[in-house]
């Protein structure tokens, strides 16, 4: 699947300048997360792997970068009434934490089936939780009602230039920490992270390859790339609860043009990758965070000659907020 470079970067919701500005803005608050390597995993993969550990980010996931940039981009008049979002977990917690740091309220619409550990994080960071039904329509309707009632500012989880710019700071750090990387593998859902990562990485090294990793039960990005337009699914089914959203009108053009391919893996492969992260890297990674490793180890990647020159691969371990009850049950299957 080849990228379609049909649009000027002027049409994108973010660029390398906005990402560098975001990096300066969030630096007092966000962690520079470490990069881990493992000879054992290199041997299993047959490549040199570099793991950007966003599971060690504040709030336990990469989402804090975008949320922090969005919150601290608001002027005082905008910020006074607070912020609102709907999220299944990590963006909700990240926005709550960033709002707490700024001293403003955060109203968080959370689907009833969100992992308990992620709801607990929202409350821990001071977010006001409002539950909705699991459907996207219910989430959006509930968020709109909260907007009307409070006058707060909506901060989407992915489809927002401030969010994309914040997530792009991952690339600025990663490619400085491991400059030999020739390929980046990034989880994809709403597309905020991979959009920012791709914009920054391609600006730094135009030859770098950007690959998305996506669960088979929520493979809308793969279908969108294949169809050449945003394709939404009527139903999603994956253990990777953080990868159930769809691309938006701001993230899609970047994914369409700058993401070189989408690697699809099933839940069994994701669970196996989680086990390897626990057993070998000795770190807690949620299913959505482990999918990049699952992609590298998949037959679709290893046996595809297109990827034969991907020798130094950067993998974003996007988060570590694991619902332990679900985890243990998945290991027993």
Coordinates of C-alpha atoms in Angstrom, one line a residue:
X1 CA 0.0 0.0 0.0
X2 CA 1.9 3.1 -1.2
X3 CA 1.4 6.6 0.3
X4 CA -0.5 9.0 -1.8
X5 CA 1.3 12.4 -1.6
X6 CA -1.6 14.4 -3.2
X7 CA -1.8 17.2 -0.7
X8 CA 0.5 20.0 0.4
X9 CA 1.5 20.0 4.1
X10 CA -0.2 23.4 4.2
X11 CA -3.5 21.5 4.3
X12 CA -2.6 19.5 7.4
X13 CA -3.8 20.4 10.9
X14 CA -0.2 20.5 12.2
X15 CA 3.3 20.7 11.0
X16 CA 6.9 20.5 12.3
X17 CA 6.7 24.1 13.6
X18 CA 3.6 23.5 15.6
X19 CA 5.1 20.3 16.9
X20 CA 8.3 22.0 18.0
X21 CA 6.2 24.7 19.7
X22 CA 4.3 22.0 21.5
X23 CA 7.5 20.4 22.7
X24 CA 8.6 23.7 24.3
X25 CA 5.1 24.2 25.8
X26 CA 4.8 20.7 27.4
X27 CA 8.4 20.3 28.5
X28 CA 7.9 21.6 32.0
X29 CA 5.1 19.0 32.5
X30 CA 5.7 15.9 30.4
X31 CA 8.3 13.2 30.8
X32 CA 11.0 12.5 28.3
X33 CA 10.3 8.8 28.2
X34 CA 13.1 6.2 27.9
X35 CA 14.0 4.0 25.0
X36 CA 14.6 0.4 25.8
X37 CA 16.3 -2.3 23.7
X38 CA 16.5 -6.1 24.1
X39 CA 18.9 -8.5 22.5
X40 CA 16.4 -11.3 23.1
X41 CA 13.6 -9.5 21.3
X42 CA 16.0 -8.5 18.5
X43 CA 16.9 -12.2 18.0
X44 CA 13.2 -13.1 17.9
X45 CA 12.3 -10.4 15.4
X46 CA 15.5 -10.7 13.3
X47 CA 15.9 -6.8 13.5
X48 CA 17.2 -4.2 15.8
X49 CA 14.2 -2.9 17.9
X50 CA 13.9 0.3 19.9
X51 CA 11.0 0.7 22.3
X52 CA 9.8 4.2 23.2
X53 CA 8.2 3.7 26.6
X54 CA 5.2 6.0 26.7
X55 CA 3.8 3.6 29.3
X56 CA 6.1 5.7 31.6
X57 CA 4.5 9.0 30.6
X58 CA 2.5 10.9 33.1
X59 CA -1.0 9.4 33.2
X60 CA 0.5 6.1 32.0
X61 CA 0.2 6.8 28.3
X62 CA 1.3 9.1 25.4
X63 CA -2.0 10.9 25.5
X64 CA -0.7 13.3 28.1
X65 CA 1.4 15.0 25.5
X66 CA -1.5 16.1 23.3
X67 CA -3.8 16.9 26.3
X68 CA -1.1 19.0 27.9
X69 CA -0.4 20.9 24.7
X70 CA -4.2 21.5 24.1
X71 CA -4.8 22.7 27.7
X72 CA -1.9 25.0 27.9
X73 CA -2.7 26.4 24.4
X74 CA -6.0 27.9 25.7
X75 CA -6.1 31.5 26.7
X76 CA -7.3 32.4 30.2
X77 CA -10.9 33.3 29.0
X78 CA -11.2 30.0 27.2
X79 CA -9.8 28.0 30.1
X80 CA -12.0 29.5 32.8
X81 CA -15.0 27.3 32.1
X82 CA -12.9 24.2 31.8
X83 CA -12.7 21.5 29.1
X84 CA -14.8 18.5 28.0
X85 CA -14.1 15.3 26.1
X86 CA -15.4 11.8 25.5
X87 CA -12.9 9.0 25.8
X88 CA -12.6 5.3 26.6
X89 CA -9.8 6.0 29.0
X90 CA -6.3 7.3 28.3
X91 CA -7.2 10.7 26.8
X92 CA -9.8 11.1 29.6
X93 CA -7.1 10.6 32.3
X94 CA -4.6 12.7 30.4
X95 CA -7.0 15.6 30.0
X96 CA -8.0 15.4 33.7
X97 CA -4.3 15.5 34.7
X98 CA -3.4 18.4 32.4
X99 CA -6.5 20.4 33.5
X100 CA -5.6 19.8 37.1
X101 CA -2.1 21.2 36.5
X102 CA -3.7 24.3 34.9
X103 CA -6.3 24.5 37.8
X104 CA -9.4 24.3 35.6
X105 CA -12.3 21.7 35.6
X106 CA -12.3 18.8 33.2
X107 CA -15.7 17.1 32.3
X108 CA -15.1 13.6 31.0
X109 CA -17.7 11.5 29.2
X110 CA -16.8 7.9 29.6
X111 CA -18.5 4.9 28.1
X112 CA -19.9 2.4 30.7
X113 CA -17.7 -0.4 29.4
X114 CA -14.4 1.5 29.8
X115 CA -11.7 -0.3 31.7
X116 CA -12.1 0.3 35.5
X117 CA -8.4 1.2 35.9
X118 CA -8.8 4.0 33.3
X119 CA -12.0 5.4 35.0
X120 CA -10.1 5.3 38.3
X121 CA -7.3 7.4 36.8
X122 CA -9.8 10.0 35.6
X123 CA -11.1 10.3 39.1
X124 CA -7.7 10.3 40.7
X125 CA -6.6 13.2 38.6
X126 CA -9.7 15.2 39.5
X127 CA -11.9 14.8 36.4
X128 CA -15.6 15.0 36.6
X129 CA -16.9 11.6 35.2
X130 CA -20.2 11.5 33.3
X131 CA -21.0 8.0 32.0
X132 CA -22.6 7.3 28.6
X133 CA -23.6 4.3 26.6
X134 CA -20.8 2.6 24.8
X135 CA -21.8 3.8 21.3
X136 CA -20.0 6.7 19.7
X137 CA -23.4 8.4 19.1
X138 CA -24.2 8.3 22.9
X139 CA -20.7 9.5 23.7
X140 CA -21.0 12.5 21.4
X141 CA -24.6 13.4 22.4
X142 CA -23.6 13.3 26.1
X143 CA -20.5 15.4 25.5
X144 CA -22.6 18.0 23.6
X145 CA -25.0 18.2 26.5
X146 CA -22.2 18.9 28.9
X147 CA -20.8 21.5 26.5
X148 CA -24.2 23.3 26.5
X149 CA -24.5 23.1 30.3
X150 CA -21.0 24.2 31.2
X151 CA -19.7 26.4 28.3
X152 CA -16.5 24.3 28.5
X153 CA -14.1 23.9 25.5
X154 CA -14.2 20.6 23.6
X155 CA -10.8 18.8 23.4
X156 CA -11.2 15.8 21.1
X157 CA -9.0 12.8 21.7
X158 CA -7.4 12.7 18.2
X159 CA -9.0 14.9 15.6
X160 CA -7.5 18.2 16.7
X161 CA -4.4 20.1 15.6
X162 CA -3.2 20.8 19.2
X163 CA -3.5 17.1 20.0
X164 CA -1.7 16.0 16.8
X165 CA 1.1 18.5 17.6
X166 CA 1.5 17.3 21.1
X167 CA 1.7 13.7 20.1
X168 CA 4.3 14.6 17.4
X169 CA 6.8 15.4 20.2
X170 CA 7.3 11.6 20.5
X171 CA 9.2 11.7 17.2
X172 CA 11.4 14.7 18.3
X173 CA 12.6 12.7 21.3
X174 CA 12.7 9.2 19.7
X175 CA 14.8 10.2 16.7
X176 CA 17.2 12.0 18.9
X177 CA 17.5 9.1 21.3
X178 CA 17.9 6.6 18.5
X179 CA 18.9 8.4 15.3
X180 CA 19.6 5.1 13.4
X181 CA 15.9 4.2 13.3
X182 CA 14.7 3.7 9.7
X183 CA 11.2 2.6 10.4
X184 CA 8.6 3.6 13.0
X185 CA 5.7 1.4 14.0
X186 CA 2.8 3.2 15.7
X187 CA -0.6 2.1 17.0
X188 CA -3.5 3.6 15.1
X189 CA -7.0 4.4 16.1
X190 CA -8.3 8.0 15.8
X191 CA -5.0 8.8 14.2
X192 CA -3.8 11.6 16.4
X193 CA -0.5 10.0 17.5
X194 CA 0.5 8.5 14.2
X195 CA -0.3 11.8 12.4
X196 CA 1.9 13.8 14.7
X197 CA 4.6 11.1 14.7
X198 CA 4.6 11.0 10.9
X199 CA 4.6 14.7 10.4
X200 CA 7.6 15.2 12.7
X201 CA 9.5 12.1 11.6
X202 CA 9.2 12.8 7.9
X203 CA 10.3 16.4 8.4
X204 CA 13.4 15.2 10.2
X205 CA 14.1 12.2 7.9
X206 CA 12.0 12.2 4.7
X207 CA 13.2 8.6 3.9
X208 CA 11.9 7.1 7.2
X209 CA 9.1 4.6 6.9
X210 CA 5.9 5.0 9.0
X211 CA 3.9 1.9 9.6
X212 CA 0.6 1.7 11.5
X213 CA -0.3 -1.3 13.6
X214 CA -4.0 -2.0 13.9
X215 CA -6.2 -4.8 15.4
X216 CA -8.1 -7.1 13.0
X217 CA -11.3 -6.4 14.9
X218 CA -11.1 -2.7 14.4
X219 CA -9.2 -2.4 11.0
X220 CA -10.9 0.8 9.7
X221 CA -7.6 2.5 9.0
X222 CA -6.5 -0.5 6.8
X223 CA -9.8 -0.3 5.0
X224 CA -9.6 3.4 4.7
X225 CA -6.2 3.2 3.1
X226 CA -7.4 0.5 0.8
X227 CA -10.5 2.4 -0.3
X228 CA -8.9 5.8 -0.5
X229 CA -11.5 7.4 1.8
X230 CA -12.5 7.3 5.5
X231 CA -14.2 4.0 6.1
X232 CA -16.0 3.4 9.4
X233 CA -17.0 0.0 10.8
X234 CA -20.5 -0.8 12.0
X235 CA -18.9 -2.8 14.8
X236 CA -15.5 -3.3 16.4
X237 CA -14.3 -6.2 18.5
X238 CA -10.8 -6.2 20.0
X239 CA -9.0 -6.5 23.3
X240 CA -7.2 -3.3 22.4
X241 CA -9.7 -1.0 24.0
X242 CA -7.7 2.1 23.1
X243 CA -7.8 1.3 19.4
X244 CA -11.5 1.3 18.8
X245 CA -12.0 4.9 17.5
X246 CA -12.1 5.9 13.8
X247 CA -10.0 8.4 11.8
X248 CA -11.3 12.0 11.5
X249 CA -11.2 14.6 8.8
X250 CA -8.0 16.1 10.2
X251 CA -6.1 12.9 10.8
X252 CA -7.2 11.1 7.7
X253 CA -5.3 13.3 5.2
X254 CA -2.0 12.8 7.1
X255 CA -2.6 9.1 7.4
X256 CA -3.5 8.8 3.8
X257 CA -0.4 10.7 2.6
X258 CA 2.3 9.9 5.1
X259 CA 1.6 6.5 6.6
X260 CA 3.3 4.0 4.3
X261 CA 1.3 0.9 5.3
X262 CA -1.1 -0.6 7.9
X263 CA -0.2 -3.9 9.5
X264 CA -3.1 -5.8 10.9
X265 CA -2.8 -8.3 13.7
X266 CA -5.3 -10.4 15.7
X267 CA -5.9 -10.3 19.4
X268 CA -3.9 -13.5 20.0
X269 CA -0.9 -11.8 18.5
X270 CA -1.4 -8.8 20.7
X271 CA -1.7 -10.9 23.8
X272 CA 1.5 -12.7 23.0
X273 CA 3.3 -9.4 22.5
X274 CA 2.0 -8.2 25.9
X275 CA 3.5 -11.4 27.4
X276 CA 6.9 -10.7 25.8
X277 CA 6.8 -7.1 27.2
X278 CA 6.1 -8.4 30.7
X279 CA 8.6 -11.3 30.5
X280 CA 11.5 -9.8 28.6
X281 CA 11.2 -6.0 28.9
X282 CA 9.8 -6.3 32.4
X283 CA 7.3 -3.5 31.8
X284 CA 3.5 -3.3 32.0
X285 CA 2.0 -2.6 28.6
X286 CA -1.7 -2.5 27.7
X287 CA -3.0 -4.3 24.6
X288 CA -3.1 -1.1 22.6
X289 CA 0.5 -0.4 23.6
X290 CA 1.8 -3.9 22.7
X291 CA 0.4 -3.9 19.1
X292 CA 3.6 -2.5 17.6
X293 CA 5.6 -5.4 18.8
X294 CA 2.8 -7.8 17.6
X295 CA 3.1 -6.2 14.2
X296 CA 6.9 -6.7 13.9
X297 CA 6.5 -10.4 14.9
X298 CA 3.6 -11.1 12.6
X299 CA 4.0 -13.2 9.5
X300 CA 2.5 -10.4 7.5
X301 CA 5.5 -8.3 8.4
X302 CA 8.3 -10.8 8.7
X303 CA 7.6 -12.7 5.4
X304 CA 6.8 -9.6 3.3
X305 CA 9.8 -8.7 1.1
X306 CA 8.7 -5.0 1.1
X307 CA 10.0 -4.8 4.7
X308 CA 13.3 -6.5 4.2
X309 CA 15.2 -3.2 4.5
X310 CA 13.5 -2.3 7.8
X311 CA 16.5 -3.1 10.0
X312 CA 16.3 -0.5 12.8
X313 CA 12.7 -0.3 14.0
X314 CA 11.3 2.1 16.5
X315 CA 8.2 0.9 18.3
X316 CA 6.0 3.1 20.4
X317 CA 4.7 1.3 23.5
X318 CA 1.9 3.8 23.8
X319 CA 0.5 3.0 27.2
X320 CA 0.5 0.8 30.3
X321 CA -2.9 1.3 31.8
X322 CA -4.0 -2.3 32.1
X323 CA -7.2 -3.7 33.5
X324 CA -5.6 -6.6 35.4
X325 CA -8.8 -8.7 35.6
X326 CA -9.1 -8.6 31.8
X327 CA -5.4 -9.3 31.4
X328 CA -5.4 -12.4 33.5
X329 CA -8.4 -13.7 31.7
X330 CA -6.8 -13.1 28.3
X331 CA -3.7 -15.0 29.4
X332 CA -5.8 -18.0 30.4
X333 CA -7.5 -18.3 27.0

